[in-house]
Short mmCIF file of the C-alpha atoms (twelve columns), coordinates in Angstrom:
data_MODEL
# 
_entry.id   MODEL 
# 
loop_
_atom_site.group_PDB 
_atom_site.id 
_atom_site.type_symbol 
_atom_site.label_atom_id 
_atom_site.label_alt_id 
_atom_site.label_comp_id 
_atom_site.label_asym_id 
_atom_site.label_seq_id 
_atom_site.Cartn_x 
_atom_site.Cartn_y 
_atom_site.Cartn_z 
_atom_site.pdbx_PDB_model_num 
ATOM 1   C CA . GLN A 1   0.000   0.000   0.000  1 
ATOM 2   C CA . ALA A 2   2.783   2.430   0.826  1 
ATOM 3   C CA . ARG A 3   4.413   1.850   -2.564 1 
ATOM 4   C CA . GLU A 4   1.079   2.457   -4.305 1 
ATOM 5   C CA . LEU A 5   0.571   5.672   -2.335 1 
ATOM 6   C CA . ALA A 6   4.075   6.870   -3.184 1 
ATOM 7   C CA . ALA A 7   3.434   6.139   -6.870 1 
ATOM 8   C CA . MET A 8   0.338   8.387   -6.640 1 
ATOM 9   C CA . GLY A 9   2.478   11.224  -5.301 1 
ATOM 10  C CA . ILE A 10  1.744   10.844  -1.607 1 
ATOM 11  C CA . VAL A 11  4.808   11.981  0.360  1 
ATOM 12  C CA . GLU A 12  3.689   11.509  3.985  1 
ATOM 13  C CA . LEU A 13  2.550   8.345   5.704  1 
ATOM 14  C CA . ILE A 14  0.703   8.580   9.001  1 
ATOM 15  C CA . LEU A 15  0.802   5.358   10.974 1 
ATOM 16  C CA . VAL A 16  -2.125  5.038   13.347 1 
ATOM 17  C CA . ALA A 17  -3.641  2.084   15.138 1 
ATOM 18  C CA . GLN A 18  -5.299  1.386   18.444 1 
ATOM 19  C CA . GLU A 19  -1.757  0.774   19.752 1 
ATOM 20  C CA . THR A 20  0.722   1.634   17.024 1 
ATOM 21  C CA . THR A 21  3.832   0.723   19.007 1 
ATOM 22  C CA . LEU A 22  2.679   -2.891  19.310 1 
ATOM 23  C CA . TYR A 23  3.058   -3.397  15.564 1 
ATOM 24  C CA . GLY A 24  4.558   -6.820  14.892 1 
ATOM 25  C CA . VAL A 25  3.552   -8.546  18.117 1 
ATOM 26  C CA . ASP A 26  0.752   -10.428 16.343 1 
ATOM 27  C CA . LEU A 27  2.824   -11.133 13.226 1 
ATOM 28  C CA . TYR A 28  6.324   -11.765 14.555 1 
ATOM 29  C CA . GLY A 29  5.878   -12.269 18.290 1 
ATOM 30  C CA . LYS A 30  7.736   -9.056  19.190 1 
ATOM 31  C CA . LYS A 31  7.501   -5.311  18.764 1 
ATOM 32  C CA . SER A 32  8.722   -4.470  15.273 1 
ATOM 33  C CA . LEU A 33  7.603   -0.923  14.521 1 
ATOM 34  C CA . HIS A 34  11.217  0.186   14.231 1 
ATOM 35  C CA . LEU A 35  11.712  -2.341  11.400 1 
ATOM 36  C CA . LEU A 36  8.545   -1.199  9.626  1 
ATOM 37  C CA . LEU A 37  9.736   2.416   9.825  1 
ATOM 38  C CA . ARG A 38  13.062  1.413   8.305  1 
ATOM 39  C CA . ASP A 39  11.333  -0.449  5.444  1 
ATOM 40  C CA . LEU A 40  8.847   2.348   4.753  1 
ATOM 41  C CA . SER A 41  11.577  4.979   4.688  1 
ATOM 42  C CA . GLU A 42  13.304  3.126   1.855  1 
ATOM 43  C CA . ILE A 43  10.324  3.587   -0.490 1 
ATOM 44  C CA . ASP A 44  11.080  6.152   -3.195 1 
ATOM 45  C CA . GLY A 45  8.854   9.195   -2.830 1 
ATOM 46  C CA . ILE A 46  8.031   8.790   0.855  1 
ATOM 47  C CA . GLU A 47  9.499   11.829  2.571  1 
ATOM 48  C CA . TRP A 48  7.846   11.809  5.999  1 
ATOM 49  C CA . ILE A 49  6.481   9.187   8.343  1 
ATOM 50  C CA . ARG A 50  4.451   10.301  11.359 1 
ATOM 51  C CA . LEU A 51  3.464   8.098   14.317 1 
ATOM 52  C CA . MET A 52  0.105   8.452   16.002 1 
ATOM 53  C CA . TYR A 53  -1.298  6.879   19.157 1 
ATOM 54  C CA . CYS A 54  1.749   5.432   20.861 1 
ATOM 55  C CA . TYR A 55  1.116   4.478   24.480 1 
ATOM 56  C CA . PRO A 56  4.087   5.572   26.607 1 
ATOM 57  C CA . GLU A 57  4.631   2.221   28.323 1 
ATOM 58  C CA . GLU A 58  5.055   0.518   24.916 1 
ATOM 59  C CA . ILE A 59  7.717   2.854   23.500 1 
ATOM 60  C CA . TYR A 60  10.970  0.907   23.424 1 
ATOM 61  C CA . PRO A 61  14.656  1.790   22.860 1 
ATOM 62  C CA . GLU A 62  14.969  0.443   19.283 1 
ATOM 63  C CA . LEU A 63  11.967  2.534   18.257 1 
ATOM 64  C CA . VAL A 64  13.447  5.705   19.743 1 
ATOM 65  C CA . ASP A 65  16.801  4.943   18.082 1 
ATOM 66  C CA . GLU A 66  15.129  4.439   14.688 1 
ATOM 67  C CA . MET A 67  13.109  7.612   15.020 1 
ATOM 68  C CA . ALA A 68  16.171  9.609   16.060 1 
ATOM 69  C CA . GLY A 69  18.365  8.284   13.261 1 
ATOM 70  C CA . ASN A 70  15.915  8.029   10.359 1 
ATOM 71  C CA . GLU A 71  15.554  11.288  8.433  1 
ATOM 72  C CA . HIS A 72  12.146  10.241  7.083  1 
ATOM 73  C CA . VAL A 73  10.569  9.683   10.503 1 
ATOM 74  C CA . LEU A 74  9.250   12.914  11.965 1 
ATOM 75  C CA . HIS A 75  10.317  13.676  15.496 1 
ATOM 76  C CA . TYR A 76  6.700   13.643  16.542 1 
ATOM 77  C CA . ILE A 77  4.677   11.163  18.586 1 
ATOM 78  C CA . ASP A 78  1.001   11.335  19.414 1 
ATOM 79  C CA . MET A 79  1.021   9.953   22.958 1 
ATOM 80  C CA . PRO A 80  -2.070  9.303   25.098 1 
ATOM 81  C CA . ILE A 81  -0.646  10.043  28.537 1 
ATOM 82  C CA . GLN A 82  -4.083  9.858   30.175 1 
ATOM 83  C CA . HIS A 83  -2.992  11.331  33.514 1 
ATOM 84  C CA . CYS A 84  0.074   12.131  35.614 1 
ATOM 85  C CA . SER A 85  -1.153  11.386  39.095 1 
ATOM 86  C CA . ASP A 86  -0.111  7.922   40.242 1 
ATOM 87  C CA . SER A 87  -3.263  7.507   42.327 1 
ATOM 88  C CA . VAL A 88  -5.522  8.392   39.388 1 
ATOM 89  C CA . LEU A 89  -3.554  6.162   36.998 1 
ATOM 90  C CA . LYS A 90  -3.947  3.276   39.439 1 
ATOM 91  C CA . ARG A 91  -7.708  3.829   39.750 1 
ATOM 92  C CA . MET A 92  -7.942  3.967   35.944 1 
ATOM 93  C CA . GLY A 93  -6.109  0.646   35.686 1 
ATOM 94  C CA . ARG A 94  -3.277  2.185   33.668 1 
ATOM 95  C CA . ARG A 95  0.239   0.786   33.743 1 
ATOM 96  C CA . PRO A 96  2.493   3.820   33.468 1 
ATOM 97  C CA . SER A 97  3.543   5.783   36.484 1 
ATOM 98  C CA . ARG A 98  4.247   9.481   36.667 1 
ATOM 99  C CA . GLN A 99  7.967   8.692   36.874 1 
ATOM 100 C CA . LEU A 100 7.836   6.498   33.737 1 
ATOM 101 C CA . LEU A 101 6.216   9.389   31.871 1 
ATOM 102 C CA . VAL A 102 8.755   11.915  33.113 1 
ATOM 103 C CA . ASP A 103 11.680  9.638   32.227 1 
ATOM 104 C CA . LEU A 104 10.252  8.782   28.788 1 
ATOM 105 C CA . ILE A 105 9.587   12.360  27.760 1 
ATOM 106 C CA . ARG A 106 13.024  13.437  28.986 1 
ATOM 107 C CA . ASN A 107 14.569  10.601  26.965 1 
ATOM 108 C CA . LEU A 108 12.607  11.580  23.847 1 
ATOM 109 C CA . ARG A 109 13.682  15.183  24.253 1 
ATOM 110 C CA . SER A 110 17.293  14.098  24.725 1 
ATOM 111 C CA . GLU A 111 17.396  11.629  21.822 1 
ATOM 112 C CA . MET A 112 15.324  13.608  19.320 1 
ATOM 113 C CA . ASN A 113 15.456  17.119  20.806 1 
ATOM 114 C CA . VAL A 114 11.682  17.214  20.900 1 
ATOM 115 C CA . ALA A 115 8.871   16.336  23.273 1 
ATOM 116 C CA . PRO A 116 5.951   14.289  21.969 1 
ATOM 117 C CA . GLY A 117 3.988   16.334  19.459 1 
ATOM 118 C CA . ARG A 118 0.566   15.798  20.954 1 
ATOM 119 C CA . ARG A 119 -0.332  14.434  24.343 1 
ATOM 120 C CA . THR A 120 -3.811  13.409  25.357 1 
ATOM 121 C CA . HIS A 121 -4.343  14.021  29.044 1 
ATOM 122 C CA . LEU A 122 -7.590  13.238  30.896 1 
ATOM 123 C CA . MET A 123 -8.496  15.433  33.843 1 
ATOM 124 C CA . LEU A 124 -11.333 15.956  36.307 1 
ATOM 125 C CA . LEU A 125 -12.319 12.318  36.268 1 
ATOM 126 C CA . PRO A 126 -14.927 10.932  38.676 1 
ATOM 127 C CA . SER A 127 -13.364 10.682  42.154 1 
ATOM 128 C CA . GLU A 128 -10.408 12.825  41.085 1 
ATOM 129 C CA . GLY A 129 -9.642  15.568  43.541 1 
ATOM 130 C CA . TRP A 130 -8.488  19.033  42.566 1 
ATOM 131 C CA . ALA A 131 -5.030  18.217  43.964 1 
ATOM 132 C CA . ASP A 132 -4.752  15.315  41.486 1 
ATOM 133 C CA . THR A 133 -5.851  17.610  38.676 1 
ATOM 134 C CA . LEU A 134 -3.238  20.211  39.539 1 
ATOM 135 C CA . ARG A 135 -0.566  17.549  40.080 1 
ATOM 136 C CA . GLY A 136 -1.375  16.078  36.694 1 
ATOM 137 C CA . GLY A 137 -1.735  19.259  34.717 1 
ATOM 138 C CA . GLU A 138 -0.366  22.732  34.903 1 
ATOM 139 C CA . GLY A 139 2.956   22.467  36.689 1 
ATOM 140 C CA . TYR A 140 3.838   19.071  35.251 1 
ATOM 141 C CA . PHE A 141 3.472   20.031  31.615 1 
ATOM 142 C CA . LYS A 142 4.857   23.512  32.023 1 
ATOM 143 C CA . LYS A 143 8.007   22.180  33.661 1 
ATOM 144 C CA . LEU A 144 8.432   19.055  31.533 1 
ATOM 145 C CA . ALA A 145 7.587   20.411  28.115 1 
ATOM 146 C CA . GLY A 146 9.011   23.862  28.673 1 
ATOM 147 C CA . ALA A 147 5.577   25.270  27.860 1 
ATOM 148 C CA . SER A 148 4.948   28.929  28.455 1 
ATOM 149 C CA . GLU A 149 1.222   28.379  28.903 1 
ATOM 150 C CA . VAL A 150 -0.943  25.472  29.979 1 
ATOM 151 C CA . GLN A 151 -4.672  25.790  30.415 1 
ATOM 152 C CA . LEU A 152 -7.080  23.638  32.362 1 
ATOM 153 C CA . ILE A 153 -10.481 23.699  30.730 1 
ATOM 154 C CA . ASP A 154 -13.556 22.805  32.788 1 
ATOM 155 C CA . ASP A 155 -15.864 21.212  30.222 1 
ATOM 156 C CA . ARG A 156 -18.480 20.717  32.916 1 
ATOM 157 C CA . SER A 157 -19.191 24.427  32.949 1 
ATOM 158 C CA . GLU A 158 -22.097 26.003  31.066 1 
ATOM 159 C CA . ALA A 159 -19.674 27.557  28.628 1 
ATOM 160 C CA . ALA A 160 -17.416 24.706  27.612 1 
ATOM 161 C CA . GLY A 161 -14.007 26.221  27.342 1 
ATOM 162 C CA . LYS A 162 -14.236 28.432  30.427 1 
ATOM 163 C CA . ASN A 163 -10.781 28.553  31.978 1 
ATOM 164 C CA . VAL A 164 -10.597 27.019  35.420 1 
ATOM 165 C CA . SER A 165 -7.000  28.037  35.740 1 
ATOM 166 C CA . ALA A 166 -4.371  29.357  33.404 1 
ATOM 167 C CA . VAL A 167 -0.619  29.634  33.728 1 
# 
């Protein structure tokens, strides 16, 4: 399919799946996304490859190495972080910890000089206290991503988009 798309003049491939970083587990018995990226980047006409929906706990060293060293792979990852409070992550049944997320994003910034391009972060969940929301939001992302502004949006308000807090 990628060769056919390249022949039609398509220059960017966007890889997206329910769990993109698990590519190859069903076919080869091990994570093999780094090998797929290598193969796709060798197709004439394909200039950019973008990864979407990569759960942080499934990102592995060979994948980061391939992304860092392959000029066709954009230094961009769509990463569903979900939350950054260990207690909320545990109640959600999620595997990563806050420390895993911090270490991973620091590693990505170090190896590729970029933080993940888009992070999905759930906040104000049932039974989540305001302290968990603050711990998981403003200060964390501002410090980690070097952001100048982070906004918490309270979508429970009458006017969805009303700022609860802004930095």
